[in-house]
Structures are given as structure tokens and as C-alpha cells.
PDB file of C-alpha atoms in Angstrom:
ATOM      1  CA  ALA R 209      28.488  -4.185  22.414  1.00  0.00           C
ATOM      2  CA  GLN R 210      27.092  -0.924  21.250  1.00  0.00           C
ATOM      3  CA  SER R 211      23.559  -0.325  22.439  1.00  0.00           C
ATOM      4  CA  VAL R 212      20.764   1.646  23.770  1.00  0.00           C
ATOM      5  CA  SER R 213      19.836   1.115  27.456  1.00  0.00           C
ATOM      6  CA  GLN R 214      16.757   2.009  29.240  1.00  0.00           C
ATOM      7  CA  HIS R 215      17.214   1.043  32.948  1.00  0.00           C
ATOM      8  CA  ASN R 216      13.641   1.134  34.094  1.00  0.00           C
ATOM      9  CA  HIS R 217      11.527  -1.670  32.448  1.00  0.00           C
ATOM     10  CA  HIS R 218       8.361  -0.766  34.508  1.00  0.00           C
ATOM     11  CA  VAL R 219       7.250   2.359  36.238  1.00  0.00           C
ATOM     12  CA  ILE R 220       4.158   2.899  38.135  1.00  0.00           C
ATOM     13  CA  LEU R 221       3.233   6.419  39.063  1.00  0.00           C
ATOM     14  CA  SER R 222       0.174   8.260  40.648  1.00  0.00           C
ATOM     15  CA  GLU R 223      -1.363  10.967  38.656  1.00  0.00           C
ATOM     16  CA  ALA R 224       0.363  14.380  39.087  1.00  0.00           C
ATOM     17  CA  ALA R 225       3.738  12.560  40.070  1.00  0.00           C
ATOM     18  CA  SER R 226       6.880  13.706  38.272  1.00  0.00           C
ATOM     19  CA  LEU R 227       8.361  11.327  35.663  1.00  0.00           C
ATOM     20  CA  GLU R 228      12.082  10.720  34.659  1.00  0.00           C
ATOM     21  CA  LEU R 229      13.049   7.827  32.258  1.00  0.00           C
ATOM     22  CA  GLY R 230      16.595   6.960  31.739  1.00  0.00           C
ATOM     23  CA  CYS R 231      18.093   6.331  28.468  1.00  0.00           C
ATOM     24  CA  ASN R 232      21.987   5.750  27.909  1.00  0.00           C
ATOM     25  CA  TYR R 233      23.697   4.967  24.705  1.00  0.00           C
ATOM     26  CA  SER R 234      27.014   3.757  23.876  1.00  0.00           C
ATOM     27  CA  TYR R 235      27.843   4.952  20.450  1.00  0.00           C
ATOM     28  CA  GLY R 236      30.518   7.568  19.868  1.00  0.00           C
ATOM     29  CA  GLY R 237      30.468  10.428  17.396  1.00  0.00           C
ATOM     30  CA  THR R 238      27.419  12.115  16.265  1.00  0.00           C
ATOM     31  CA  VAL R 239      24.055  10.895  17.044  1.00  0.00           C
ATOM     32  CA  ASN R 240      20.424  11.801  16.636  1.00  0.00           C
ATOM     33  CA  LEU R 241      18.267  10.926  19.620  1.00  0.00           C
ATOM     34  CA  PHE R 242      14.494  10.230  19.839  1.00  0.00           C
ATOM     35  CA  TRP R 243      11.883   9.268  22.270  1.00  0.00           C
ATOM     36  CA  TYR R 244       8.795   7.519  20.959  1.00  0.00           C
ATOM     37  CA  VAL R 245       5.711   6.460  22.738  1.00  0.00           C
ATOM     38  CA  GLN R 246       3.352   3.456  21.966  1.00  0.00           C
ATOM     39  CA  TYR R 247       0.027   3.578  23.482  1.00  0.00           C
ATOM     40  CA  PRO R 248      -1.649   0.196  23.849  1.00  0.00           C
ATOM     41  CA  GLY R 249      -2.381  -1.433  20.444  1.00  0.00           C
ATOM     42  CA  GLN R 250      -1.062   1.617  18.670  1.00  0.00           C
ATOM     43  CA  HIS R 251       1.993   2.410  16.600  1.00  0.00           C
ATOM     44  CA  LEU R 252       5.093   4.286  17.609  1.00  0.00           C
ATOM     45  CA  GLN R 253       4.617   8.038  17.747  1.00  0.00           C
ATOM     46  CA  LEU R 254       7.548  10.536  18.012  1.00  0.00           C
ATOM     47  CA  LEU R 255       7.534  12.449  21.450  1.00  0.00           C
ATOM     48  CA  LEU R 256      10.593  14.506  20.782  1.00  0.00           C
ATOM     49  CA  LYS R 257      14.035  14.501  19.040  1.00  0.00           C
ATOM     50  CA  TYR R 258      17.308  15.969  19.466  1.00  0.00           C
ATOM     51  CA  PHE R 259      19.581  16.728  16.561  1.00  0.00           C
ATOM     52  CA  SER R 260      21.709  19.646  17.636  1.00  0.00           C
ATOM     53  CA  GLY R 261      21.594  22.874  19.586  1.00  0.00           C
ATOM     54  CA  ASP R 262      19.980  23.424  22.887  1.00  0.00           C
ATOM     55  CA  PRO R 263      20.439  20.120  24.720  1.00  0.00           C
ATOM     56  CA  LEU R 264      16.930  20.538  26.480  1.00  0.00           C
ATOM     57  CA  VAL R 265      14.339  19.569  24.026  1.00  0.00           C
ATOM     58  CA  LYS R 266      10.663  20.131  24.453  1.00  0.00           C
ATOM     59  CA  GLY R 267       8.258  17.698  22.996  1.00  0.00           C
ATOM     60  CA  ILE R 268       4.658  17.117  22.608  1.00  0.00           C
ATOM     61  CA  LYS R 269       2.163  16.538  25.576  1.00  0.00           C
ATOM     62  CA  GLY R 270       4.481  18.353  28.188  1.00  0.00           C
ATOM     63  CA  PHE R 271       7.439  15.976  27.722  1.00  0.00           C
ATOM     64  CA  GLU R 272      11.021  17.197  27.549  1.00  0.00           C
ATOM     65  CA  ALA R 273      14.384  15.483  27.323  1.00  0.00           C
ATOM     66  CA  GLU R 274      17.848  16.535  28.175  1.00  0.00           C
ATOM     67  CA  PHE R 275      20.862  15.492  26.175  1.00  0.00           C
ATOM     68  CA  ILE R 276      24.077  15.174  28.266  1.00  0.00           C
ATOM     69  CA  LYS R 277      26.972  14.378  26.063  1.00  0.00           C
ATOM     70  CA  SER R 278      29.326  13.640  28.576  1.00  0.00           C
ATOM     71  CA  LYS R 279      27.033  10.991  30.124  1.00  0.00           C
ATOM     72  CA  PHE R 280      25.874   9.592  26.913  1.00  0.00           C
ATOM     73  CA  SER R 281      22.184  10.100  28.203  1.00  0.00           C
ATOM     74  CA  PHE R 282      18.957  11.429  26.944  1.00  0.00           C
ATOM     75  CA  ASN R 283      16.505  11.138  29.891  1.00  0.00           C
ATOM     76  CA  LEU R 284      12.747  11.859  29.347  1.00  0.00           C
ATOM     77  CA  ARG R 285      10.981  13.943  31.812  1.00  0.00           C
ATOM     78  CA  LYS R 286       7.526  15.218  32.547  1.00  0.00           C
ATOM     79  CA  PRO R 287       6.624  17.308  35.624  1.00  0.00           C
ATOM     80  CA  SER R 288       3.212  15.842  36.186  1.00  0.00           C
ATOM     81  CA  VAL R 289       1.895  12.864  34.628  1.00  0.00           C
ATOM     82  CA  GLN R 290      -1.622  11.948  33.622  1.00  0.00           C
ATOM     83  CA  TRP R 291      -3.534   8.703  33.465  1.00  0.00           C
ATOM     84  CA  SER R 292      -3.374   9.068  29.683  1.00  0.00           C
ATOM     85  CA  ASP R 293       0.336   8.859  29.675  1.00  0.00           C
ATOM     86  CA  THR R 294       0.129   5.220  30.401  1.00  0.00           C
ATOM     87  CA  ALA R 295       2.069   3.671  27.528  1.00  0.00           C
ATOM     88  CA  GLU R 296       5.477   2.295  26.560  1.00  0.00           C
ATOM     89  CA  TYR R 297       8.201   4.613  25.994  1.00  0.00           C
ATOM     90  CA  PHE R 298      11.190   3.898  23.672  1.00  0.00           C
ATOM     91  CA  CYS R 299      14.412   5.776  23.427  1.00  0.00           C
ATOM     92  CA  ALA R 300      16.027   5.534  20.015  1.00  0.00           C
ATOM     93  CA  VAL R 301      19.359   6.555  18.686  1.00  0.00           C
ATOM     94  CA  ILE R 302      20.712   6.918  15.056  1.00  0.00           C
ATOM     95  CA  PRO R 303      24.558   6.634  15.296  1.00  0.00           C
ATOM     96  CA  TRP R 304      26.099   8.202  12.253  1.00  0.00           C
ATOM     97  CA  MET R 305      29.102   6.061  12.220  1.00  0.00           C
ATOM     98  CA  ASP R 306      29.031   4.654   8.702  1.00  0.00           C
ATOM     99  CA  SER R 307      26.517   6.994   6.923  1.00  0.00           C
ATOM    100  CA  SER R 308      23.862   4.235   7.050  1.00  0.00           C
ATOM    101  CA  TYR R 309      20.568   5.243   8.591  1.00  0.00           C
ATOM    102  CA  LYS R 310      19.520   2.836  11.233  1.00  0.00           C
ATOM    103  CA  LEU R 311      17.245   3.733  14.264  1.00  0.00           C
ATOM    104  CA  ILE R 312      18.333   1.512  17.128  1.00  0.00           C
ATOM    105  CA  PHE R 313      15.771   1.190  19.876  1.00  0.00           C
ATOM    106  CA  GLY R 314      16.066   0.771  23.610  1.00  0.00           C
ATOM    107  CA  SER R 315      14.156  -2.265  25.313  1.00  0.00           C
ATOM    108  CA  GLY R 316      11.324   0.097  26.343  1.00  0.00           C
ATOM    109  CA  THR R 317       9.733   1.424  29.588  1.00  0.00           C
ATOM    110  CA  ARG R 318       6.189   0.467  30.405  1.00  0.00           C
ATOM    111  CA  LEU R 319       4.713   3.334  32.436  1.00  0.00           C
ATOM    112  CA  LEU R 320       1.462   2.767  34.310  1.00  0.00           C
ATOM    113  CA  VAL R 321      -0.163   5.834  35.794  1.00  0.00           C
ATOM    114  CA  ARG R 322      -2.843   5.268  38.491  1.00  0.00           C
ATOM    115  CA  PRO R 323      -5.617   7.634  38.554  1.00  0.00           C
TER     116      PRO R 323
ATOM    117  CA  ALA C1473      -1.013  15.094   6.118  1.00  0.00           C
ATOM    118  CA  ALA C1474      -0.312  11.644   4.575  1.00  0.00           C
ATOM    119  CA  GLY C1475       1.189   9.184   6.751  1.00  0.00           C
ATOM    120  CA  VAL C1476       2.887   5.765   6.309  1.00  0.00           C
ATOM    121  CA  ILE C1477       0.350   3.154   5.259  1.00  0.00           C
ATOM    122  CA  GLN C1478       0.633  -0.355   5.884  1.00  0.00           C
ATOM    123  CA  SER C1479      -1.491  -3.324   4.670  1.00  0.00           C
ATOM    124  CA  PRO C1480      -2.899  -5.482   5.922  1.00  0.00           C
ATOM    125  CA  ARG C1481      -3.336  -4.350   9.413  1.00  0.00           C
ATOM    126  CA  HIS C1482      -3.925  -7.917  10.659  1.00  0.00           C
ATOM    127  CA  LEU C1483      -2.871 -11.201   9.143  1.00  0.00           C
ATOM    128  CA  ILE C1484      -3.241 -14.757  10.384  1.00  0.00           C
ATOM    129  CA  LYS C1485      -1.373 -17.474   8.657  1.00  0.00           C
ATOM    130  CA  GLU C1486      -0.542 -21.080   9.288  1.00  0.00           C
ATOM    131  CA  LYS C1487       3.018 -22.470   9.747  1.00  0.00           C
ATOM    132  CA  ARG C1488       4.891 -22.992   6.554  1.00  0.00           C
ATOM    133  CA  GLU C1489       2.681 -20.608   4.649  1.00  0.00           C
ATOM    134  CA  THR C1490       3.860 -17.324   3.087  1.00  0.00           C
ATOM    135  CA  ALA C1491       2.869 -13.841   3.869  1.00  0.00           C
ATOM    136  CA  THR C1492       3.382 -10.470   1.936  1.00  0.00           C
ATOM    137  CA  LEU C1493       3.361  -7.178   3.940  1.00  0.00           C
ATOM    138  CA  LYS C1494       2.944  -3.936   2.144  1.00  0.00           C
ATOM    139  CA  CYS C1495       4.295  -0.425   3.113  1.00  0.00           C
ATOM    140  CA  TYR C1496       3.452   2.793   1.469  1.00  0.00           C
ATOM    141  CA  PRO C1497       5.764   5.689   2.499  1.00  0.00           C
ATOM    142  CA  ILE C1498       5.082   9.189   2.984  1.00  0.00           C
ATOM    143  CA  PRO C1499       4.974  10.778  -0.481  1.00  0.00           C
ATOM    144  CA  ARG C1500       8.439  12.139  -1.643  1.00  0.00           C
ATOM    145  CA  HIS C1501      10.218  10.069   1.099  1.00  0.00           C
ATOM    146  CA  ASP C1502      13.017   7.998  -0.413  1.00  0.00           C
ATOM    147  CA  THR C1503      13.817   5.556   2.377  1.00  0.00           C
ATOM    148  CA  VAL C1504      11.817   2.795   4.037  1.00  0.00           C
ATOM    149  CA  TYR C1505      12.564   0.706   7.065  1.00  0.00           C
ATOM    150  CA  TRP C1506      11.156  -2.544   8.249  1.00  0.00           C
ATOM    151  CA  TYR C1507      11.068  -3.403  11.979  1.00  0.00           C
ATOM    152  CA  GLN C1508       9.828  -6.392  13.821  1.00  0.00           C
ATOM    153  CA  GLN C1509       8.422  -6.034  17.309  1.00  0.00           C
ATOM    154  CA  GLY C1510       7.646  -9.375  19.178  1.00  0.00           C
ATOM    155  CA  PRO C1511       5.156  -9.529  22.074  1.00  0.00           C
ATOM    156  CA  GLY C1512       6.695  -7.426  24.960  1.00  0.00           C
ATOM    157  CA  GLN C1513       9.962  -6.814  22.917  1.00  0.00           C
ATOM    158  CA  ASP C1514      11.462  -3.732  21.489  1.00  0.00           C
ATOM    159  CA  PRO C1515      11.358  -3.082  17.878  1.00  0.00           C
ATOM    160  CA  GLN C1516      14.148  -4.955  16.033  1.00  0.00           C
ATOM    161  CA  PHE C1517      15.555  -3.522  12.646  1.00  0.00           C
ATOM    162  CA  LEU C1518      15.071  -5.940   9.727  1.00  0.00           C
ATOM    163  CA  ILE C1519      16.103  -4.069   6.487  1.00  0.00           C
ATOM    164  CA  SER C1520      15.994  -0.685   4.803  1.00  0.00           C
ATOM    165  CA  PHE C1521      16.030   0.628   1.421  1.00  0.00           C
ATOM    166  CA  TYR C1522      17.122   3.939  -0.142  1.00  0.00           C
ATOM    167  CA  GLU C1523      16.094   4.881  -3.539  1.00  0.00           C
ATOM    168  CA  LYS C1524      14.968   1.305  -4.228  1.00  0.00           C
ATOM    169  CA  MET C1525      18.240  -0.213  -3.318  1.00  0.00           C
ATOM    170  CA  GLN C1526      18.876  -2.133  -0.029  1.00  0.00           C
ATOM    171  CA  SER C1527      20.819   0.251   2.166  1.00  0.00           C
ATOM    172  CA  ASP C1528      21.080  -1.657   5.425  1.00  0.00           C
ATOM    173  CA  LYS C1529      20.370  -5.130   6.809  1.00  0.00           C
ATOM    174  CA  GLY C1530      19.605  -6.128  10.273  1.00  0.00           C
ATOM    175  CA  SER C1531      18.511  -9.317  11.950  1.00  0.00           C
ATOM    176  CA  ILE C1532      16.431 -10.292   8.891  1.00  0.00           C
ATOM    177  CA  PRO C1533      15.881 -14.181   8.473  1.00  0.00           C
ATOM    178  CA  ASP C1534      16.927 -15.751   5.213  1.00  0.00           C
ATOM    179  CA  ARG C1535      13.233 -16.887   4.786  1.00  0.00           C
ATOM    180  CA  PHE C1536      12.368 -13.274   4.561  1.00  0.00           C
ATOM    181  CA  SER C1537      13.050 -10.969   1.615  1.00  0.00           C
ATOM    182  CA  ALA C1538      12.119  -7.329   0.795  1.00  0.00           C
ATOM    183  CA  GLN C1539      12.044  -4.874  -1.948  1.00  0.00           C
ATOM    184  CA  GLN C1540      11.335  -1.344  -2.776  1.00  0.00           C
ATOM    185  CA  PHE C1541       9.652  -0.715  -6.007  1.00  0.00           C
ATOM    186  CA  SER C1542       9.667   2.219  -8.376  1.00  0.00           C
ATOM    187  CA  ASP C1543       6.765   4.046  -6.756  1.00  0.00           C
ATOM    188  CA  TYR C1544       8.792   3.698  -3.451  1.00  0.00           C
ATOM    189  CA  HIS C1545       6.363   1.314  -1.870  1.00  0.00           C
ATOM    190  CA  SER C1546       7.987  -1.697  -0.166  1.00  0.00           C
ATOM    191  CA  GLU C1547       7.053  -5.291   0.408  1.00  0.00           C
ATOM    192  CA  LEU C1548       8.296  -7.703   2.965  1.00  0.00           C
ATOM    193  CA  ASN C1549       7.884 -11.279   1.757  1.00  0.00           C
ATOM    194  CA  MET C1550       8.048 -13.987   4.613  1.00  0.00           C
ATOM    195  CA  SER C1551       8.177 -17.693   3.582  1.00  0.00           C
ATOM    196  CA  SER C1552       8.087 -20.915   5.529  1.00  0.00           C
ATOM    197  CA  LEU C1553       6.401 -19.117   8.484  1.00  0.00           C
ATOM    198  CA  GLU C1554       7.129 -20.251  11.894  1.00  0.00           C
ATOM    199  CA  LEU C1555       5.283 -19.499  15.108  1.00  0.00           C
ATOM    200  CA  GLY C1556       8.069 -17.328  16.354  1.00  0.00           C
ATOM    201  CA  ASP C1557       7.372 -14.973  13.450  1.00  0.00           C
ATOM    202  CA  SER C1558       4.300 -13.832  15.097  1.00  0.00           C
ATOM    203  CA  ALA C1559       4.969 -10.080  15.775  1.00  0.00           C
ATOM    204  CA  LEU C1560       3.957  -6.515  14.949  1.00  0.00           C
ATOM    205  CA  TYR C1561       5.775  -5.482  11.798  1.00  0.00           C
ATOM    206  CA  PHE C1562       6.375  -1.862  11.331  1.00  0.00           C
ATOM    207  CA  CYS C1563       7.383   0.160   8.390  1.00  0.00           C
ATOM    208  CA  ALA C1564       8.839   3.611   8.698  1.00  0.00           C
ATOM    209  CA  SER C1565       9.753   6.178   6.059  1.00  0.00           C
ATOM    210  CA  SER C1566      12.209   8.999   5.905  1.00  0.00           C
ATOM    211  CA  LEU C1567      13.688  11.624   3.506  1.00  0.00           C
ATOM    212  CA  LEU C1568      17.477  11.361   3.702  1.00  0.00           C
ATOM    213  CA  ASP C1569      18.282  14.863   2.564  1.00  0.00           C
ATOM    214  CA  SER C1570      20.494  15.638   5.662  1.00  0.00           C
ATOM    215  CA  MET C1571      21.296  14.216   8.884  1.00  0.00           C
ATOM    216  CA  ASN C1572      18.541  16.122  10.638  1.00  0.00           C
ATOM    217  CA  THR C1573      15.714  13.871   9.693  1.00  0.00           C
ATOM    218  CA  GLU C1574      13.453  11.522  11.425  1.00  0.00           C
ATOM    219  CA  ALA C1575      11.533   8.393  10.646  1.00  0.00           C
ATOM    220  CA  PHE C1576       7.710   8.255  10.534  1.00  0.00           C
ATOM    221  CA  PHE C1577       6.064   4.946  11.458  1.00  0.00           C
ATOM    222  CA  GLY C1578       3.109   3.129  10.083  1.00  0.00           C
ATOM    223  CA  GLN C1579       0.529   1.529  12.303  1.00  0.00           C
ATOM    224  CA  GLY C1580       1.978  -1.814  11.750  1.00  0.00           C
ATOM    225  CA  THR C1581       0.870  -5.146  10.561  1.00  0.00           C
ATOM    226  CA  ARG C1582       0.067  -7.645  13.320  1.00  0.00           C
ATOM    227  CA  LEU C1583       1.054 -11.046  12.025  1.00  0.00           C
ATOM    228  CA  THR C1584      -0.178 -14.094  13.865  1.00  0.00           C
ATOM    229  CA  VAL C1585       1.215 -17.557  12.899  1.00  0.00           C
ATOM    230  CA  VAL C1586      -0.800 -20.449  13.958  1.00  0.00           C
TER     231      VAL C1586
END
């Protein structure tokens, strides 16, 4: 079945450690790609997005992601995490297969950053 | 800037009761989406509307219905509530003028069925 996969369900890091969260999707054709963050008790907020152009996308709060079309991947990275990055991170894809607009989420990765 | 507004923020209902969730999209956005996020789960797409017409349907139970009104706000009606309906319900809106668009999410309505 077509899907969005986030391989790490839980990640625990110390402050200043580097972060990479994996995201793979299985949709062919044109896709729009997103990373959303959800802080405890809050709504989803957009971190960054990829539509076209430079496959290395920079988002808010020092996050970046790289779209690798050949690997169907859109991994999220941050060189040095902070305690305030503790949250759940969702990768999401819009597959433009049939002109419908449906944002498909991965299962999320819970990040805990220890002070 | 105006964001997506959802009401109520919290709702407690008993089993078999009915609930209505409201979503007010960002002004001039023509598309509304509803998502259900169960405890510890990823958001699941329920239904979407474009220009007041249903545009896509996901895993929405038959007990649920939704519509988009002339002012573009949307309501999700949930009947015969079950304990398993307890979840965070997100609404999002977007403007579908091109493929390069994104959805903006509201803060959600947390529904607890007891």
C-alpha cells in the first residue's frame, strides 16, 4: 500500500547532539513534502516544505531537509538540538496522483532532548 | 495574521450523544480538511471540501458527517458517539490556486467521550 514511513518512533538525544529523522514515501509522480512539528498539547506547525527546485530545504528553528527523489526520501536534520526541540515530528506528503488534495502523514517520531 | 479557528477547544460528551465541531478557515482559503488524531496516533484524514463541495473522503465513519457553508466555515457532526471517538480533531485550510500550496492547521478540538 502507498504510504509515508517514519522509521524512528522514539528518539532520545542530549542537547547539542545532531538530529536526523528519516522519512520515506511510496508515491510515484509529483509530490509535495512537508515536515510538521507538534509540541506537547499543541497543534501541528509547519517546519518546512518542498515543492520544487533546490532539494535542500531550510525551515524554521534551524531545521533543514533534503529531498532525494531516487530514494523517495525527505529526511529532517538539525545540526545541534535544544531542549525546546522536544516534540513530535510528522513527515507528510501530498501525492498529486488524481488532482485531489490530501495530506498523508507518517506515524510520527517523538523526540526527547535531555538538558 | 489570522489563523484557522476551531471551536470548541475541548468537548466532553457521553456515549451515544452528538457533537458538532466547527472550523473557520483562514480568510480567502477555499479548501477545508478534517483530521482525527487518536492518542499516540498520527493524524488520519477524514474528509475535505473545496468551494463548499466535498472533494475527498478518507476514513470517516458513517456516523460522522460534515459540510462547508457559504462563508467557507465547516462543521463536523458526530452522532452516536463511541468511546473510540475520543481524539484530537484538527481542521486545516488552504488555497488551491496552484500545486504549490500548503495546509494551515487549527489548534484542534479535543473530544473526550465518557
